[in-house]
Amino acid sequence: MKSFLLKNKSYLLIGFFILLGGFLTDQKLLESEISECSGLVVSSKNDDLMWVHNDSGDEGRVFLIDNKTKIIAKYLFKKEVIDCEDIALYTPQSGRAQIFVGDIGDNNAQRNYISIYKFDEPSLSVKSSTELSVKNVTELKFKYPDGARDAECLMIDEKDQEIYIVSKREDSVAVYSAPLNSQPNKIITLKKRIKLFFPGEKGSKGITAGDISRDGKEVIIKSYINVFYWDRQPNETIPQCLKRAFIGLPYNPEKQGEAIGFLKDGRSYYTISEGKPRVSFKKI
């Protein structure tokens, strides 16, 4: 991994994470309902709670799980989804936080458009074994300017009010964006911003998740085998940030590890895997 680290004097940060012992590290998530977890985002109000979802084959729903990886509640957002692959959170200065579920998977690159479903973050105080319903769900529809493609990475930049999607399968993946306030129920063409090359063998280097910290200062993207980190500089856009050298964080690949998300401080994050999911808590 060291061969992939490009030194930059602005990076005084040591590129490694520490697996924490104790209450959360690598505990098993036993609930069979989340057997194909593909996305996670930490709650806006409690770092010990996170929203997760399955990928293709499940209905439109999200799960609230706690720091012991137990299901607190299940919420249906009652949309006919195709392949939900990532989830993000937006915390406006006033009003309730909003969840964005990215129905952006397209293994065969044949969809006419992809969808992102937006709704207010449900209450964290509700504990229920039955499925609850989300109200007022907004669908944002997008298409790519250069043809359909598969993607599993959805990020929201609260600083510049932009939605970012990173494609998955190309040797050099592409980063696309759209305004956070894009018009609902109308197919919007994404803007292609940059292409990025990441190390790894074909088939294992696919980009599976990403996140931008709440303050917009940290960016993290993961593949099946690597985790990449950027310390965003003042006045940089996300594309400008991603053009700079990444820091590769040591990572023990998880079984179908397809999700990553920052905690509120932007200095620690969770990852989660598919199959019999394991949640890990790491610090940068």
XYZ file of C-alpha atoms in Angstrom:
284
model
C 0.000 0.000 0.000
C 2.931 2.324 0.688
C 3.731 2.496 -3.007
C 0.409 4.193 -3.582
C 0.949 6.982 -1.057
C 1.853 10.235 -2.733
C 3.539 12.550 -0.304
C 2.346 16.101 0.055
C 3.699 18.483 2.645
C 0.178 19.647 3.436
C -0.533 16.190 4.793
C 0.842 16.220 8.291
C -1.869 13.753 9.181
C -0.617 10.228 9.685
C -2.492 7.991 7.264
C -3.601 5.215 9.492
C -6.524 4.257 11.631
C -6.744 2.556 14.998
C -9.206 -0.187 15.649
C -10.821 0.705 18.944
C -11.422 -1.934 21.551
C -14.513 -2.060 23.653
C -18.080 -1.293 22.933
C -18.187 -1.423 19.137
C -15.126 -2.859 17.450
C -16.000 -5.628 14.978
C -19.182 -6.759 16.675
C -21.358 -9.035 14.599
C -24.615 -7.825 13.198
C -26.765 -10.922 13.497
C -30.056 -9.653 12.124
C -30.739 -11.538 8.916
C -32.781 -8.641 7.565
C -29.604 -6.699 6.840
C -27.758 -9.468 5.041
C -26.833 -7.345 2.012
C -25.959 -4.040 3.635
C -24.704 -1.640 1.010
C -24.813 1.802 2.598
C -24.581 3.550 5.936
C -24.766 7.064 7.281
C -24.412 8.176 10.880
C -27.419 9.874 12.451
C -27.345 13.654 12.640
C -28.081 13.601 16.375
C -26.310 10.564 17.797
C -22.969 9.094 16.764
C -23.972 5.772 18.294
C -26.817 5.358 15.796
C -26.650 4.871 12.049
C -28.981 4.402 9.112
C -28.292 1.446 6.826
C -29.987 -0.276 3.893
C -29.734 -3.343 1.705
C -28.986 -3.303 -2.005
C -30.890 -4.922 -4.887
C -33.569 -7.426 -3.935
C -34.960 -5.459 -1.014
C -37.838 -3.011 -0.918
C -37.504 0.699 -0.301
C -36.587 0.814 3.375
C -33.914 1.922 5.813
C -32.904 0.531 9.190
C -31.855 2.429 12.302
C -29.253 0.408 14.200
C -27.479 1.188 17.464
C -23.877 0.946 18.602
C -24.393 -2.696 19.527
C -25.520 -3.307 15.939
C -29.088 -4.073 16.931
C -32.049 -2.900 14.896
C -33.894 -0.059 16.635
C -36.482 0.619 13.938
C -37.333 -0.059 10.295
C -38.805 2.565 7.993
C -40.447 2.024 4.607
C -40.220 4.914 2.166
C -42.655 3.183 -0.208
C -40.884 3.597 -3.526
C -40.230 0.923 -6.122
C -36.458 0.761 -5.942
C -34.082 -1.065 -8.277
C -30.665 -1.157 -6.601
C -29.987 1.091 -3.609
C -26.233 1.331 -3.141
C -25.424 4.235 -0.818
C -26.992 6.663 1.620
C -26.068 10.201 2.683
C -27.244 12.869 5.101
C -27.761 16.613 4.797
C -28.012 18.789 7.900
C -29.382 22.245 7.069
C -28.715 25.179 9.378
C -32.391 25.204 10.250
C -34.947 22.452 10.021
C -34.628 18.686 10.201
C -31.795 16.664 8.759
C -32.576 14.907 5.488
C -31.670 11.410 4.365
C -30.746 10.721 0.730
C -30.978 7.097 -0.433
C -29.109 6.479 -3.673
C -30.884 4.034 -5.995
C -27.879 4.291 -8.296
C -26.789 0.703 -8.916
C -26.804 -0.430 -12.550
C -24.754 -3.599 -13.020
C -25.569 -3.864 -16.719
C -25.403 -0.124 -17.454
C -28.872 -0.018 -18.982
C -31.002 2.286 -16.829
C -32.555 5.337 -18.463
C -32.126 7.264 -15.238
C -31.138 6.751 -11.618
C -33.018 7.961 -8.552
C -32.155 9.491 -5.202
C -34.914 9.460 -2.592
C -34.961 12.298 -0.082
C -36.905 12.490 3.183
C -36.615 13.939 6.675
C -34.569 11.883 9.097
C -37.089 9.894 11.158
C -37.269 10.140 14.928
C -34.494 8.399 16.837
C -36.673 7.858 19.887
C -39.028 5.376 18.233
C -38.302 1.727 18.947
C -40.407 -0.719 16.991
C -40.104 -4.257 15.655
C -42.697 -3.455 12.991
C -42.055 -1.410 9.875
C -42.980 2.253 10.101
C -43.652 4.560 7.171
C -41.755 7.610 6.018
C -43.857 10.550 4.865
C -43.150 13.161 2.198
C -40.573 11.309 0.110
C -39.094 13.285 -2.792
C -37.588 11.547 -5.815
C -34.673 13.172 -7.624
C -33.997 11.707 -11.082
C -30.654 11.912 -12.866
C -28.970 10.638 -16.013
C -25.318 10.634 -17.002
C -24.042 12.893 -19.790
C -21.974 10.037 -21.252
C -24.267 7.028 -20.980
C -25.581 4.711 -18.294
C -23.136 3.222 -15.791
C -22.933 1.467 -12.458
C -22.281 3.446 -9.273
C -22.254 2.728 -5.557
C -20.822 5.933 -4.091
C -23.101 8.836 -3.128
C -21.808 11.876 -1.225
C -23.243 15.232 -0.202
C -21.098 18.329 0.167
C -22.918 20.546 2.638
C -20.403 23.338 2.127
C -21.026 23.813 -1.601
C -24.543 22.305 -1.628
C -23.694 19.612 -4.159
C -24.552 15.941 -4.660
C -21.659 13.762 -5.877
C -21.762 10.309 -7.460
C -18.625 8.299 -8.241
C -18.876 5.552 -10.847
C -17.727 2.049 -9.953
C -16.357 -0.137 -12.706
C -14.073 1.813 -15.045
C -10.295 1.619 -14.777
C -10.456 5.366 -14.169
C -13.760 6.190 -12.516
C -15.693 9.402 -13.062
C -17.055 11.905 -10.560
C -20.423 13.498 -11.359
C -22.356 16.213 -9.575
C -25.718 17.958 -9.382
C -27.049 20.776 -7.208
C -28.481 19.686 -3.892
C -31.658 21.600 -4.715
C -32.215 19.847 -8.069
C -35.817 19.916 -9.271
C -37.765 16.805 -8.215
C -39.455 14.386 -10.636
C -37.614 15.768 -13.642
C -34.673 13.923 -15.188
C -31.617 16.113 -14.636
C -28.354 15.540 -16.501
C -25.440 15.162 -14.121
C -22.290 17.193 -14.691
C -19.121 15.199 -15.261
C -16.385 16.786 -13.166
C -13.208 14.686 -13.196
C -11.824 11.191 -13.719
C -9.835 9.432 -11.001
C -7.487 6.476 -11.098
C -7.274 4.228 -8.052
C -4.869 1.310 -7.547
C -5.968 -2.301 -7.554
C -6.782 -5.211 -9.805
C -9.836 -5.132 -12.047
C -12.779 -6.600 -10.182
C -11.488 -5.661 -6.741
C -10.796 -1.956 -7.249
C -14.433 -1.010 -7.845
C -15.538 2.040 -5.858
C -18.227 0.972 -3.393
C -18.850 3.928 -1.051
C -17.788 7.369 0.070
C -18.582 10.211 2.426
C -17.848 13.876 3.044
C -17.671 15.055 6.647
C -20.415 17.347 7.934
C -18.068 20.333 7.975
C -16.889 19.533 4.456
C -13.231 19.258 5.481
C -12.681 15.517 5.087
C -13.401 13.142 2.200
C -13.210 9.358 2.228
C -13.805 6.861 -0.583
C -13.501 3.082 -0.424
C -13.136 0.228 -2.851
C -13.392 -3.457 -2.031
C -9.743 -3.519 -0.996
C -8.680 0.039 -0.134
C -9.754 3.134 1.777
C -8.684 6.532 0.415
C -8.651 9.787 2.400
C -8.302 13.496 1.550
C -7.931 16.495 3.855
C -9.816 19.217 1.997
C -8.097 22.580 1.902
C -9.880 25.937 2.378
C -11.703 27.199 -0.725
C -11.285 23.894 -2.575
C -14.178 22.298 -4.397
C -14.581 18.555 -4.021
C -13.188 17.890 -7.535
C -10.147 20.055 -6.762
C -9.649 18.172 -3.518
C -9.905 14.767 -5.191
C -7.325 15.745 -7.803
C -4.702 15.968 -5.078
C -2.835 12.974 -3.719
C -4.871 10.717 -1.482
C -3.705 9.094 1.720
C -4.238 5.355 1.711
C -5.487 4.099 5.051
C -4.563 0.571 6.145
C -7.580 -1.658 5.639
C -8.346 -5.326 6.141
C -10.859 -6.028 3.363
C -14.264 -7.102 4.604
C -16.513 -9.587 2.847
C -18.243 -7.447 0.221
C -17.351 -4.337 2.204
C -19.538 -1.765 0.496
C -20.256 0.984 3.021
C -18.430 3.740 4.870
C -19.550 6.831 6.771
C -18.041 9.596 8.910
C -19.072 10.310 12.470
C -19.900 13.929 13.248
C -16.319 14.869 14.140
C -15.016 13.845 10.723
C -12.081 12.118 12.415
C -13.632 8.683 12.797
C -15.839 6.485 10.682
C -17.706 3.216 10.371
C -17.442 0.509 7.749
C -19.832 -2.376 7.257
C -19.896 -5.515 5.133
C -22.470 -7.688 3.409
C -23.299 -11.325 4.118
C -23.157 -11.619 7.887
C -22.382 -7.942 8.409
C -19.698 -6.739 10.768
C -19.569 -3.104 11.813
C -16.165 -1.586 12.589
C -15.430 1.771 14.211
C -12.155 3.411 13.172
C -10.319 6.642 13.871
C -8.169 8.542 11.390
